[in-house]
């Protein structure tokens, strides 16, 4: 029972489709054979409902070997599994977190997740541990400006967040140092997009703020299209696609109406 319907997308890992199924009544991660649909493994877990898409990462261990992990945030816990078998590798607890939406990101040896509703906290985790690593491998946390719905993006050494209420943040990925936090107009459900050396974020009223990446806050432009939107911009081959509640727009330099 997902209440709002399932929202997590499947992730393809070799011959497997890996899906987080975190309902209000049952919670598990399942791997299906992508050709036959046959269940290959299932990892049962406990917690509250969640809506987060898993993330496949490659972790360099202390002995120099590389370990694939599938990171699956859920209610109250984020867990990493061995993709082929479903064996749990590590987990980090965030009590009372549920209904997780932002997809985790992984860069420079750090996994970043949001704990979800009702009071989100961002956790930056070293994924090289095993077992319950809550007290040993959490590098930093951030409460102010943590998102309920928008996913962050990494550009260079920094990670960028926007809260649902419009607090934008630039944070050092490795240390958690906040370079800046600024309020931008509107409320947000969509996620950051990095394209053409710029950062784009669109609020629910259709206003897109364009920001210069870096440790100094600088707005380059604000652009408005009609209609309410919860969708993230989609850049491709020099074009940006924008979906409002009732229209799809193609935006490119030099285009004519």
Tab-separated table of C-alpha atoms in Angstrom:
chain	number	residue	atom	x	y	z
A	1	UNK	CA	0.000	0.000	0.000
A	2	UNK	CA	1.860	3.106	-1.259
A	3	UNK	CA	-1.058	5.515	-0.531
A	4	UNK	CA	-0.056	7.740	-3.480
A	5	UNK	CA	1.030	4.911	-5.768
A	6	UNK	CA	4.603	3.643	-6.229
A	7	UNK	CA	7.084	6.292	-7.329
A	8	UNK	CA	10.486	4.561	-7.311
A	9	UNK	CA	11.841	3.788	-10.774
A	10	UNK	CA	13.563	0.439	-11.445
A	11	UNK	CA	17.337	0.395	-11.837
A	12	UNK	CA	18.984	-1.876	-14.410
A	13	UNK	CA	22.041	-3.761	-13.121
A	14	UNK	CA	23.316	-6.245	-15.715
A	15	UNK	CA	20.437	-8.735	-16.139
A	16	UNK	CA	18.467	-7.441	-13.159
A	17	UNK	CA	15.782	-4.851	-12.544
A	18	UNK	CA	16.120	-3.671	-8.942
A	19	UNK	CA	13.094	-1.956	-7.405
A	20	UNK	CA	12.406	-0.422	-3.992
A	21	UNK	CA	8.923	-1.387	-2.772
A	22	UNK	CA	8.399	0.529	0.455
A	23	UNK	CA	4.681	0.662	1.169
A	24	UNK	CA	2.801	1.542	4.301
A	25	UNK	CA	2.171	-2.132	5.015
A	26	UNK	CA	5.251	-3.919	3.596
A	27	UNK	CA	8.788	-2.798	2.795
A	28	UNK	CA	11.292	-4.664	0.650
A	29	UNK	CA	13.755	-4.359	-2.229
A	30	UNK	CA	13.373	-6.870	-5.052
A	31	UNK	CA	15.489	-7.886	-8.048
A	32	UNK	CA	13.747	-9.288	-11.128
A	33	UNK	CA	15.228	-10.938	-14.189
A	34	UNK	CA	14.770	-8.234	-16.822
A	35	UNK	CA	13.930	-10.748	-19.569
A	36	UNK	CA	11.550	-13.065	-17.738
A	37	UNK	CA	10.287	-11.030	-14.769
A	38	UNK	CA	11.239	-13.874	-12.446
A	39	UNK	CA	12.191	-12.849	-8.919
A	40	UNK	CA	15.924	-13.360	-8.311
A	41	UNK	CA	16.181	-12.040	-4.772
A	42	UNK	CA	14.191	-10.090	-2.215
A	43	UNK	CA	15.508	-8.139	0.775
A	44	UNK	CA	12.857	-7.610	3.427
A	45	UNK	CA	13.211	-4.536	5.616
A	46	UNK	CA	11.279	-2.582	8.214
A	47	UNK	CA	10.282	1.039	8.423
A	48	UNK	CA	7.748	3.422	6.972
A	49	UNK	CA	6.704	4.097	3.389
A	50	UNK	CA	9.186	5.649	0.960
A	51	UNK	CA	9.287	6.682	-2.695
A	52	UNK	CA	12.983	6.826	-3.519
A	53	UNK	CA	14.679	5.380	-6.613
A	54	UNK	CA	17.786	3.277	-5.808
A	55	UNK	CA	21.266	4.277	-6.963
A	56	UNK	CA	24.025	1.965	-8.215
A	57	UNK	CA	27.490	3.026	-7.054
A	58	UNK	CA	31.030	1.660	-7.265
A	59	UNK	CA	32.897	1.917	-3.963
A	60	UNK	CA	36.686	1.732	-3.684
A	61	UNK	CA	37.576	-0.231	-0.554
A	62	UNK	CA	40.656	0.237	1.638
A	63	UNK	CA	42.392	-2.691	-0.085
A	64	UNK	CA	41.969	-1.043	-3.487
A	65	UNK	CA	39.199	-3.331	-4.723
A	66	UNK	CA	35.960	-1.975	-6.154
A	67	UNK	CA	32.625	-3.048	-4.717
A	68	UNK	CA	29.287	-2.438	-6.486
A	69	UNK	CA	26.495	-1.347	-4.158
A	70	UNK	CA	22.841	-0.538	-4.696
A	71	UNK	CA	21.867	2.271	-2.286
A	72	UNK	CA	18.177	2.219	-1.296
A	73	UNK	CA	16.842	4.923	1.045
A	74	UNK	CA	13.712	3.875	2.900
A	75	UNK	CA	11.666	4.918	5.879
A	76	UNK	CA	13.931	5.328	8.942
A	77	UNK	CA	16.942	3.691	7.238
A	78	UNK	CA	19.123	3.943	4.159
A	79	UNK	CA	20.602	0.587	3.197
A	80	UNK	CA	23.139	-0.621	0.657
A	81	UNK	CA	22.910	-4.084	-0.894
A	82	UNK	CA	25.065	-6.386	-2.982
A	83	UNK	CA	23.354	-6.083	-6.393
A	84	UNK	CA	23.688	-9.733	-7.432
A	85	UNK	CA	22.487	-11.344	-4.202
A	86	UNK	CA	20.595	-8.723	-2.179
A	87	UNK	CA	22.905	-9.165	0.800
A	88	UNK	CA	22.875	-6.099	3.034
A	89	UNK	CA	26.268	-4.344	3.142
A	90	UNK	CA	25.623	-1.349	5.392
A	91	UNK	CA	22.845	0.800	6.821
A	92	UNK	CA	22.421	4.223	8.436
A	93	UNK	CA	19.484	5.083	10.669
A	94	UNK	CA	17.534	8.348	10.676
A	95	UNK	CA	14.725	7.921	13.247
A	96	UNK	CA	11.233	9.071	12.241
A	97	UNK	CA	12.230	9.716	8.619
A	98	UNK	CA	9.722	8.472	6.051
A	99	UNK	CA	8.201	9.184	2.616
A	100	UNK	CA	11.673	9.753	1.166
A	101	UNK	CA	11.671	11.275	-2.322
A	102	UNK	CA	15.083	12.804	-3.237
A	103	UNK	CA	17.309	10.359	-5.071
A	104	UNK	CA	20.715	9.813	-3.422
A	105	UNK	CA	23.822	11.141	-5.120
A	106	UNK	CA	27.346	9.711	-5.027
A	107	UNK	CA	30.581	11.528	-5.804
A	108	UNK	CA	34.117	11.707	-4.431
A	109	UNK	CA	33.505	8.745	-2.144
A	110	UNK	CA	30.451	10.252	-0.437
A	111	UNK	CA	26.797	9.148	-0.601
A	112	UNK	CA	24.305	11.915	0.186
A	113	UNK	CA	20.699	11.132	1.175
A	114	UNK	CA	17.752	12.997	2.674
A	115	UNK	CA	15.836	11.488	5.589
A	116	UNK	CA	12.399	12.498	4.258
A	117	UNK	CA	9.296	13.803	5.998
A	118	UNK	CA	8.407	15.563	8.215
A	119	UNK	CA	11.657	17.257	9.226
A	120	UNK	CA	14.307	16.370	6.642
A	121	UNK	CA	17.990	16.014	7.446
A	122	UNK	CA	20.732	15.531	4.860
A	123	UNK	CA	23.269	12.802	5.645
A	124	UNK	CA	26.661	12.464	3.935
A	125	UNK	CA	27.923	8.896	4.299
A	126	UNK	CA	31.192	7.079	3.651
A	127	UNK	CA	29.930	3.841	2.034
A	128	UNK	CA	33.092	1.837	2.710
A	129	UNK	CA	31.814	0.396	6.006
A	130	UNK	CA	29.829	-2.697	6.908
A	131	UNK	CA	26.845	-3.275	9.178
A	132	UNK	CA	25.220	-0.423	11.098
A	133	UNK	CA	27.554	2.499	10.337
A	134	UNK	CA	25.359	5.275	11.754
A	135	UNK	CA	27.889	6.187	14.448
A	136	UNK	CA	31.061	5.605	12.435
A	137	UNK	CA	30.660	6.614	8.782
A	138	UNK	CA	28.365	9.662	8.704
A	139	UNK	CA	30.695	12.490	7.669
A	140	UNK	CA	28.314	15.393	8.131
A	141	UNK	CA	24.651	16.372	8.446
A	142	UNK	CA	22.627	19.422	7.405
A	143	UNK	CA	19.179	20.433	8.667
A	144	UNK	CA	18.519	23.987	7.465
A	145	UNK	CA	17.707	23.919	3.779
A	146	UNK	CA	17.312	20.129	3.596
A	147	UNK	CA	14.828	19.046	0.896
A	148	UNK	CA	11.685	16.976	1.235
A	149	UNK	CA	11.268	16.470	-2.524
A	150	UNK	CA	13.972	18.057	-4.759
A	151	UNK	CA	17.089	15.981	-5.437
A	152	UNK	CA	20.524	17.631	-5.122
A	153	UNK	CA	23.219	17.874	-7.777
A	154	UNK	CA	27.024	17.779	-7.564
A	155	UNK	CA	29.172	20.158	-9.609
A	156	UNK	CA	32.910	20.031	-8.977
A	157	UNK	CA	33.661	20.015	-5.245
A	158	UNK	CA	30.231	21.292	-4.212
A	159	UNK	CA	26.747	19.859	-3.811
A	160	UNK	CA	23.671	22.025	-4.321
A	161	UNK	CA	20.334	21.680	-2.541
A	162	UNK	CA	17.041	23.517	-2.604
A	163	UNK	CA	14.409	23.094	0.081
A	164	UNK	CA	10.740	22.878	-0.797
A	165	UNK	CA	10.323	26.387	0.654
A	166	UNK	CA	13.047	27.861	-1.570
A	167	UNK	CA	16.254	27.879	0.476
A	168	UNK	CA	19.092	27.178	-1.966
A	169	UNK	CA	22.405	25.924	-0.566
A	170	UNK	CA	25.932	25.357	-1.825
A	171	UNK	CA	27.866	22.929	0.388
A	172	UNK	CA	31.355	21.438	0.264
A	173	UNK	CA	30.726	17.790	-0.541
A	174	UNK	CA	33.538	16.352	1.560
A	175	UNK	CA	33.353	18.553	4.655
A	176	UNK	CA	29.769	19.805	4.811
A	177	UNK	CA	30.897	23.439	4.989
A	178	UNK	CA	28.056	25.680	3.830
A	179	UNK	CA	29.422	28.200	1.336
A	180	UNK	CA	26.104	29.977	0.942
A	181	UNK	CA	22.395	29.684	1.662
A	182	UNK	CA	20.046	32.034	-0.134
A	183	UNK	CA	16.300	32.214	-0.546
A	184	UNK	CA	15.059	32.033	-4.129
A	185	UNK	CA	11.453	32.734	-5.135
A	186	UNK	CA	8.664	30.207	-4.782
A	187	UNK	CA	8.129	26.639	-3.621
A	188	UNK	CA	9.913	23.653	-5.154
A	189	UNK	CA	9.139	20.057	-6.069
A	190	UNK	CA	11.475	19.745	-9.066
A	191	UNK	CA	15.215	19.107	-8.850
A	192	UNK	CA	18.399	20.908	-9.831
A	193	UNK	CA	19.730	20.518	-13.359
A	194	UNK	CA	23.344	21.185	-14.348
A	195	UNK	CA	23.808	22.036	-18.031
A	196	UNK	CA	26.060	24.255	-20.169
A	197	UNK	CA	28.003	25.473	-17.128
A	198	UNK	CA	24.882	26.674	-15.337
A	199	UNK	CA	22.496	25.463	-12.650
A	200	UNK	CA	18.758	25.537	-13.300
A	201	UNK	CA	15.940	25.160	-10.795
A	202	UNK	CA	12.227	25.658	-11.513
A	203	UNK	CA	9.638	26.497	-8.887
A	204	UNK	CA	6.035	25.287	-8.861
A	205	UNK	CA	4.808	28.544	-10.446
A	206	UNK	CA	6.990	28.018	-13.526
A	207	UNK	CA	9.828	30.412	-12.665
A	208	UNK	CA	13.275	29.023	-13.525
A	209	UNK	CA	16.229	30.550	-11.683
A	210	UNK	CA	19.608	30.204	-13.401
A	211	UNK	CA	22.585	30.247	-11.035
A	212	UNK	CA	26.323	30.322	-11.657
A	213	UNK	CA	27.991	27.311	-9.990
A	214	UNK	CA	30.536	28.226	-7.345
A	215	UNK	CA	31.088	29.253	-3.766
A	216	UNK	CA	29.827	32.794	-4.440
A	217	UNK	CA	26.076	33.129	-4.965
A	218	UNK	CA	25.183	34.690	-8.316
A	219	UNK	CA	21.860	34.618	-10.155
A	220	UNK	CA	22.373	34.790	-13.919
A	221	UNK	CA	18.737	34.927	-15.017
A	222	UNK	CA	15.118	34.272	-14.120
A	223	UNK	CA	12.724	32.985	-16.766
A	224	UNK	CA	8.998	32.356	-16.490
A	225	UNK	CA	6.716	30.056	-18.469
A	226	UNK	CA	2.962	29.820	-17.843
A	227	UNK	CA	1.426	27.010	-15.896
A	228	UNK	CA	2.086	25.155	-12.676
A	229	UNK	CA	4.810	22.507	-12.735
A	230	UNK	CA	6.294	19.863	-10.465
A	231	UNK	CA	8.571	18.451	-13.185
A	232	UNK	CA	12.341	18.786	-13.472
A	233	UNK	CA	13.829	20.363	-16.593
A	234	UNK	CA	15.302	17.886	-19.082
A	235	UNK	CA	18.382	19.069	-21.046
A	236	UNK	CA	19.451	17.199	-24.194
A	237	UNK	CA	21.725	18.180	-27.113
A	238	UNK	CA	21.593	21.912	-26.468
A	239	UNK	CA	17.831	21.883	-25.867
A	240	UNK	CA	15.866	22.130	-22.623
A	241	UNK	CA	12.461	20.477	-22.302
A	242	UNK	CA	9.986	21.900	-19.813
A	243	UNK	CA	6.699	20.273	-18.826
A	244	UNK	CA	3.940	22.287	-17.201
A	245	UNK	CA	0.627	20.929	-15.987
A	246	UNK	CA	-0.810	20.968	-19.513
A	247	UNK	CA	1.985	21.707	-22.011
A	248	UNK	CA	5.416	20.507	-23.112
A	249	UNK	CA	7.946	23.165	-24.189
A	250	UNK	CA	11.145	22.831	-26.221
A	251	UNK	CA	13.566	25.675	-25.439
A	252	UNK	CA	16.677	26.460	-27.462
A	253	UNK	CA	18.762	29.429	-28.514
A	254	UNK	CA	17.490	31.159	-31.640
A	255	UNK	CA	14.190	29.292	-31.673
A	256	UNK	CA	11.131	30.939	-33.196
A	257	UNK	CA	7.620	30.674	-31.831
